[in-house]
Amino acid sequence: MTERGVLNGFDDGNFRPTDTLTREQGAKIITYLLLGAKAAKALVTGDSPYSDVAKDRLSAPAIIWCTEQHILHGMGDGTFRPEEKMTGAQFAKMLLCAFKLGDPERYVGDEWLMHTAEDGQARGLFEGDAKMKEDVPIQRQQAALLAWNALQAAEALKEPIDPETPEVPDTPEVPDTPEVPDTPEVPDTPEVPDTPEVPDTPEVPDIPEVPDTPEVPDIPEVPETPEVPDDPADPGSGEGSGQNNGNGNGNGSGNGNGSIVLPAVPSRNP
């Protein structure tokens, strides 16, 4: 407990194990157990609900914090009596409430002492000290033992030991999922008839080769049309005569239609 910073000795180096635990010392032990030494030392003193606990009192932050966490209560007359001796039952009640090892409602009323003793025994708080009595002042060494046993019991239950941790609300119940109606049966798809077989396309015969067009012979040159002579005079009848005069001269004449007049041929003398 000293290693955790929960319990410390006095300035003279002694622990004084047989000294009686006071109410304010009990509040300090609970605060350091739950918050740790560093956080407990950093607590800021608020308004005190007790007339005998001043704000500047060394134990005031621990007393006020434990009161706010419903771990301890005053004496019912507005006082806390911080220097009053604490009994084993009173310290056990604080531990049961701090570590959530029991129902706080059981530790009030006329039977609180009996219920505290029952739950403390059930949780193993008093193990290791057969001489402890719940209704007598508890020694410092006994308080250290009860605190250690309570810490082990809480860890065994895996309960959170920090009362400042907000309680997680229960997860709301999820409503039942409405039943999904059965999917209507899909009718069978009608069988598609086989596609008729397409007949083979008849083979197109080869197009016969077109013979070469025969070469057209050159057209022979047409001879020029001969010039037609003028028409001669109509032939007629006539006579021709010729005379040769012996001297080599001669003339001839002729008339008549269609007659041809020949020139005179000179005569040669033998």
mmCIF file of C-alpha atoms in Angstrom, residues 7-244:
data_model
loop_
_atom_site.group_PDB
_atom_site.id
_atom_site.type_symbol
_atom_site.label_atom_id
_atom_site.label_comp_id
_atom_site.label_asym_id
_atom_site.label_seq_id
_atom_site.Cartn_x
_atom_site.Cartn_y
_atom_site.Cartn_z
ATOM 1 C CA LEU A 7 -0.318 4.805 3.129
ATOM 2 C CA ASN A 8 2.634 6.818 4.351
ATOM 3 C CA GLY A 9 4.469 6.939 7.628
ATOM 4 C CA PHE A 10 4.908 9.885 9.899
ATOM 5 C CA ASP A 11 7.589 12.545 9.740
ATOM 6 C CA ASP A 12 9.695 10.632 12.259
ATOM 7 C CA GLY A 13 9.982 7.677 9.841
ATOM 8 C CA ASN A 14 7.566 5.436 11.762
ATOM 9 C CA PHE A 15 4.276 3.906 10.576
ATOM 10 C CA ARG A 16 2.792 3.338 13.988
ATOM 11 C CA PRO A 17 0.857 0.212 12.988
ATOM 12 C CA THR A 18 -1.003 -0.134 16.280
ATOM 13 C CA ASP A 19 -2.271 3.428 16.353
ATOM 14 C CA THR A 20 -6.006 3.803 15.913
ATOM 15 C CA LEU A 21 -7.305 4.956 12.547
ATOM 16 C CA THR A 22 -9.218 8.244 12.561
ATOM 17 C CA ARG A 23 -12.182 9.127 10.355
ATOM 18 C CA GLU A 24 -10.234 11.633 8.308
ATOM 19 C CA GLN A 25 -7.391 9.119 7.813
ATOM 20 C CA GLY A 26 -9.957 6.603 6.529
ATOM 21 C CA ALA A 27 -11.254 9.159 4.014
ATOM 22 C CA LYS A 28 -7.699 9.825 2.797
ATOM 23 C CA ILE A 29 -6.964 6.087 2.309
ATOM 24 C CA ILE A 30 -10.144 5.627 0.214
ATOM 25 C CA THR A 31 -9.421 8.700 -1.929
ATOM 26 C CA TYR A 32 -5.841 7.628 -2.712
ATOM 27 C CA LEU A 33 -6.983 4.049 -3.463
ATOM 28 C CA LEU A 34 -9.536 5.168 -6.049
ATOM 29 C CA LEU A 35 -7.865 8.183 -7.663
ATOM 30 C CA GLY A 36 -4.187 7.441 -7.230
ATOM 31 C CA ALA A 37 -1.745 9.601 -5.303
ATOM 32 C CA LYS A 38 -1.220 12.213 -8.040
ATOM 33 C CA ALA A 39 -4.907 12.872 -8.686
ATOM 34 C CA ALA A 40 -5.772 12.776 -4.991
ATOM 35 C CA LYS A 41 -3.184 15.420 -4.186
ATOM 36 C CA ALA A 42 -4.557 17.634 -6.962
ATOM 37 C CA LEU A 43 -8.105 17.706 -5.579
ATOM 38 C CA VAL A 44 -9.469 21.207 -5.072
ATOM 39 C CA THR A 45 -11.437 21.869 -1.900
ATOM 40 C CA GLY A 46 -15.036 22.858 -2.515
ATOM 41 C CA ASP A 47 -17.667 23.991 -0.109
ATOM 42 C CA SER A 48 -17.643 21.781 2.977
ATOM 43 C CA PRO A 49 -20.991 20.293 4.053
ATOM 44 C CA TYR A 50 -19.701 19.867 7.601
ATOM 45 C CA SER A 51 -19.383 22.541 10.205
ATOM 46 C CA ASP A 52 -16.275 20.986 11.758
ATOM 47 C CA VAL A 53 -14.330 20.536 8.446
ATOM 48 C CA ALA A 54 -12.832 23.853 7.329
ATOM 49 C CA LYS A 55 -11.822 24.359 3.694
ATOM 50 C CA ASP A 56 -8.184 24.807 4.688
ATOM 51 C CA ARG A 57 -8.046 21.582 6.682
ATOM 52 C CA LEU A 58 -5.435 19.171 5.244
ATOM 53 C CA SER A 59 -7.964 16.330 4.994
ATOM 54 C CA ALA A 60 -10.827 18.494 3.694
ATOM 55 C CA PRO A 61 -10.447 17.586 -0.053
ATOM 56 C CA ALA A 62 -10.577 13.835 0.725
ATOM 57 C CA ILE A 63 -13.520 14.155 3.144
ATOM 58 C CA ILE A 64 -15.575 16.299 0.733
ATOM 59 C CA TRP A 65 -14.791 14.065 -2.283
ATOM 60 C CA CYS A 66 -15.797 10.858 -0.434
ATOM 61 C CA THR A 67 -19.012 12.560 0.693
ATOM 62 C CA GLU A 68 -19.852 13.603 -2.903
ATOM 63 C CA GLN A 69 -19.277 9.988 -4.029
ATOM 64 C CA HIS A 70 -21.629 8.721 -1.282
ATOM 65 C CA ILE A 71 -18.812 6.679 0.247
ATOM 66 C CA LEU A 72 -19.160 8.209 3.712
ATOM 67 C CA HIS A 73 -21.586 10.426 5.570
ATOM 68 C CA GLY A 74 -21.532 12.748 8.518
ATOM 69 C CA MET A 75 -22.885 12.108 11.957
ATOM 70 C CA GLY A 76 -26.379 13.355 11.133
ATOM 71 C CA ASP A 77 -25.981 16.593 13.109
ATOM 72 C CA GLY A 78 -24.015 18.507 10.441
ATOM 73 C CA THR A 79 -20.631 17.406 11.743
ATOM 74 C CA PHE A 80 -18.084 14.854 10.518
ATOM 75 C CA ARG A 81 -15.854 14.556 13.578
ATOM 76 C CA PRO A 82 -12.638 14.033 11.552
ATOM 77 C CA GLU A 83 -10.425 13.143 14.518
ATOM 78 C CA GLU A 84 -12.816 10.612 15.989
ATOM 79 C CA LYS A 85 -11.650 6.996 16.000
ATOM 80 C CA MET A 86 -13.053 4.739 13.279
ATOM 81 C CA THR A 87 -14.331 1.227 13.961
ATOM 82 C CA GLY A 88 -13.686 -1.813 11.788
ATOM 83 C CA ALA A 89 -17.327 -1.845 10.628
ATOM 84 C CA GLN A 90 -17.256 1.821 9.644
ATOM 85 C CA PHE A 91 -14.106 1.357 7.551
ATOM 86 C CA ALA A 92 -15.450 -1.873 6.024
ATOM 87 C CA LYS A 93 -18.642 -0.031 5.030
ATOM 88 C CA MET A 94 -16.579 2.657 3.269
ATOM 89 C CA LEU A 95 -14.608 -0.003 1.357
ATOM 90 C CA LEU A 96 -17.751 -1.927 0.322
ATOM 91 C CA CYS A 97 -19.314 1.277 -1.056
ATOM 92 C CA ALA A 98 -16.099 2.555 -2.676
ATOM 93 C CA PHE A 99 -15.362 -0.658 -4.609
ATOM 94 C CA LYS A 100 -19.037 -1.475 -5.262
ATOM 95 C CA LEU A 101 -18.748 -4.761 -3.442
ATOM 96 C CA GLY A 102 -22.218 -4.473 -1.929
ATOM 97 C CA ASP A 103 -25.532 -2.646 -1.994
ATOM 98 C CA PRO A 104 -25.263 0.743 -0.208
ATOM 99 C CA GLU A 105 -28.927 0.529 0.743
ATOM 100 C CA ARG A 106 -28.047 -2.354 3.074
ATOM 101 C CA TYR A 107 -25.664 -0.191 5.088
ATOM 102 C CA VAL A 108 -28.229 2.263 6.469
ATOM 103 C CA GLY A 109 -30.774 1.938 9.225
ATOM 104 C CA ASP A 110 -30.665 -0.089 12.419
ATOM 105 C CA GLU A 111 -29.235 -3.218 10.749
ATOM 106 C CA TRP A 112 -26.355 -1.553 8.879
ATOM 107 C CA LEU A 113 -23.735 -3.099 11.218
ATOM 108 C CA MET A 114 -25.005 -6.647 10.706
ATOM 109 C CA HIS A 115 -25.222 -6.246 6.906
ATOM 110 C CA THR A 116 -21.758 -4.711 6.743
ATOM 111 C CA ALA A 117 -20.278 -7.617 8.709
ATOM 112 C CA GLU A 118 -22.045 -10.166 6.459
ATOM 113 C CA ASP A 119 -20.926 -8.595 3.185
ATOM 114 C CA GLY A 120 -17.421 -7.940 4.517
ATOM 115 C CA GLN A 121 -17.043 -11.601 5.455
ATOM 116 C CA ALA A 122 -18.462 -12.712 2.074
ATOM 117 C CA ARG A 123 -15.982 -10.528 0.171
ATOM 118 C CA GLY A 124 -13.012 -11.623 2.271
ATOM 119 C CA LEU A 125 -12.321 -8.175 3.752
ATOM 120 C CA PHE A 126 -11.470 -9.548 7.185
ATOM 121 C CA GLU A 127 -9.224 -12.391 6.042
ATOM 122 C CA GLY A 128 -5.833 -12.439 7.719
ATOM 123 C CA ASP A 129 -6.891 -10.989 11.071
ATOM 124 C CA ALA A 130 -9.023 -13.238 13.284
ATOM 125 C CA LYS A 131 -8.814 -10.771 16.149
ATOM 126 C CA MET A 132 -10.580 -7.934 14.322
ATOM 127 C CA LYS A 133 -13.907 -6.877 15.742
ATOM 128 C CA GLU A 134 -16.283 -4.753 13.719
ATOM 129 C CA ASP A 135 -17.541 -2.619 16.618
ATOM 130 C CA VAL A 136 -14.205 -1.557 18.094
ATOM 131 C CA PRO A 137 -11.673 1.022 16.832
ATOM 132 C CA ILE A 138 -9.489 -0.314 14.018
ATOM 133 C CA GLN A 139 -5.697 -0.106 14.048
ATOM 134 C CA ARG A 140 -3.695 1.375 11.173
ATOM 135 C CA GLN A 141 -2.225 -1.994 10.310
ATOM 136 C CA GLN A 142 -5.714 -3.554 10.258
ATOM 137 C CA ALA A 143 -6.952 -0.764 8.016
ATOM 138 C CA ALA A 144 -4.112 -1.472 5.594
ATOM 139 C CA LEU A 145 -5.115 -5.161 5.522
ATOM 140 C CA LEU A 146 -8.822 -4.397 4.896
ATOM 141 C CA ALA A 147 -7.941 -1.954 2.116
ATOM 142 C CA TRP A 148 -5.676 -4.505 0.397
ATOM 143 C CA ASN A 149 -8.311 -7.257 0.636
ATOM 144 C CA ALA A 150 -10.980 -4.943 -0.801
ATOM 145 C CA LEU A 151 -8.707 -4.030 -3.707
ATOM 146 C CA GLN A 152 -8.121 -7.718 -4.505
ATOM 147 C CA ALA A 153 -11.850 -8.475 -4.288
ATOM 148 C CA ALA A 154 -12.654 -5.640 -6.703
ATOM 149 C CA GLU A 155 -10.026 -6.781 -9.201
ATOM 150 C CA ALA A 156 -11.366 -10.334 -8.991
ATOM 151 C CA LEU A 157 -14.840 -9.056 -9.861
ATOM 152 C CA LYS A 158 -13.377 -6.837 -12.587
ATOM 153 C CA GLU A 159 -15.419 -3.973 -11.260
ATOM 154 C CA PRO A 160 -14.299 -0.394 -11.970
ATOM 155 C CA ILE A 161 -12.843 1.160 -8.845
ATOM 156 C CA ASP A 162 -13.184 4.763 -10.022
ATOM 157 C CA PRO A 163 -16.570 6.085 -8.849
ATOM 158 C CA GLU A 164 -16.219 9.062 -11.177
ATOM 159 C CA THR A 165 -16.482 6.800 -14.190
ATOM 160 C CA PRO A 166 -20.083 7.226 -15.390
ATOM 161 C CA GLU A 167 -22.117 4.082 -15.417
ATOM 162 C CA VAL A 168 -22.755 2.851 -18.918
ATOM 163 C CA PRO A 169 -26.513 2.676 -19.528
ATOM 164 C CA ASP A 170 -27.987 -0.597 -20.615
ATOM 165 C CA THR A 171 -28.162 -1.014 -24.346
ATOM 166 C CA PRO A 172 -31.794 -0.530 -25.418
ATOM 167 C CA GLU A 173 -33.417 -3.699 -26.583
ATOM 168 C CA VAL A 174 -33.497 -3.933 -30.319
ATOM 169 C CA PRO A 175 -37.048 -4.615 -31.562
ATOM 170 C CA ASP A 176 -37.565 -7.810 -33.436
ATOM 171 C CA THR A 177 -37.082 -7.503 -37.138
ATOM 172 C CA PRO A 178 -40.476 -7.829 -38.850
ATOM 173 C CA GLU A 179 -40.849 -11.080 -40.661
ATOM 174 C CA VAL A 180 -40.231 -10.705 -44.335
ATOM 175 C CA PRO A 181 -43.064 -12.232 -46.374
ATOM 176 C CA ASP A 182 -42.154 -15.097 -48.602
ATOM 177 C CA THR A 183 -41.132 -14.066 -52.051
ATOM 178 C CA PRO A 184 -43.833 -15.190 -54.521
ATOM 179 C CA GLU A 185 -42.731 -18.071 -56.624
ATOM 180 C CA VAL A 186 -41.593 -16.945 -60.002
ATOM 181 C CA PRO A 187 -43.300 -18.950 -62.769
ATOM 182 C CA ASP A 188 -41.066 -20.989 -64.948
ATOM 183 C CA THR A 189 -39.888 -19.162 -67.990
ATOM 184 C CA PRO A 190 -41.597 -20.717 -71.042
ATOM 185 C CA GLU A 191 -39.236 -22.743 -73.105
ATOM 186 C CA VAL A 192 -38.082 -20.853 -76.118
ATOM 187 C CA PRO A 193 -38.545 -22.951 -79.292
ATOM 188 C CA ASP A 194 -35.449 -23.802 -81.178
ATOM 189 C CA THR A 195 -34.617 -21.340 -83.879
ATOM 190 C CA PRO A 196 -35.242 -23.065 -87.253
ATOM 191 C CA GLU A 197 -32.098 -23.944 -89.029
ATOM 192 C CA VAL A 198 -31.331 -21.473 -91.755
ATOM 193 C CA PRO A 199 -30.644 -23.319 -95.046
ATOM 194 C CA ASP A 200 -27.266 -22.854 -96.526
ATOM 195 C CA THR A 201 -27.097 -20.058 -99.031
ATOM 196 C CA PRO A 202 -26.757 -21.641 -102.518
ATOM 197 C CA GLU A 203 -23.363 -21.207 -103.977
ATOM 198 C CA VAL A 204 -23.326 -18.465 -106.580
ATOM 199 C CA PRO A 205 -21.815 -19.817 -109.831
ATOM 200 C CA ASP A 206 -18.786 -18.068 -111.113
ATOM 201 C CA ILE A 207 -19.582 -15.318 -113.569
ATOM 202 C CA PRO A 208 -18.265 -16.455 -116.978
ATOM 203 C CA GLU A 209 -15.372 -14.490 -118.201
ATOM 204 C CA VAL A 210 -16.413 -11.936 -120.792
ATOM 205 C CA PRO A 211 -14.354 -12.417 -124.007
ATOM 206 C CA ASP A 212 -12.335 -9.511 -125.168
ATOM 207 C CA THR A 213 -14.175 -7.283 -127.607
ATOM 208 C CA PRO A 214 -12.727 -7.997 -131.139
ATOM 209 C CA GLU A 215 -10.715 -5.185 -132.512
ATOM 210 C CA VAL A 216 -12.713 -3.235 -135.080
ATOM 211 C CA PRO A 217 -10.768 -3.040 -138.416
ATOM 212 C CA ASP A 218 -10.050 0.344 -139.772
ATOM 213 C CA ILE A 219 -12.714 1.558 -142.118
ATOM 214 C CA PRO A 220 -11.202 1.670 -145.678
ATOM 215 C CA GLU A 221 -10.776 5.095 -147.024
ATOM 216 C CA VAL A 222 -13.548 5.895 -149.441
ATOM 217 C CA PRO A 223 -12.109 7.070 -152.788
ATOM 218 C CA GLU A 224 -13.099 10.431 -153.858
ATOM 219 C CA THR A 225 -16.061 10.412 -156.161
ATOM 220 C CA PRO A 226 -14.830 11.122 -159.765
ATOM 221 C CA GLU A 227 -15.987 14.330 -161.157
ATOM 222 C CA VAL A 228 -18.841 13.727 -163.490
ATOM 223 C CA PRO A 229 -18.168 15.370 -166.925
ATOM 224 C CA ASP A 230 -20.712 17.588 -168.354
ATOM 225 C CA ASP A 231 -23.206 15.718 -170.531
ATOM 226 C CA PRO A 232 -22.301 15.900 -174.331
ATOM 227 C CA ALA A 233 -24.869 17.106 -176.728
ATOM 228 C CA ASP A 234 -27.333 14.595 -177.816
ATOM 229 C CA PRO A 235 -25.964 12.606 -180.771
ATOM 230 C CA GLY A 236 -27.589 13.154 -184.063
ATOM 231 C CA SER A 237 -27.174 12.207 -187.639
ATOM 232 C CA GLY A 238 -24.858 13.955 -190.088
ATOM 233 C CA GLU A 239 -22.290 13.574 -192.527
ATOM 234 C CA GLY A 240 -18.763 14.669 -192.675
ATOM 235 C CA SER A 241 -16.732 15.558 -195.628
ATOM 236 C CA GLY A 242 -13.215 16.416 -196.205
ATOM 237 C CA GLN A 243 -11.366 17.805 -198.993
ATOM 238 C CA ASN A 244 -7.775 17.716 -199.714
#
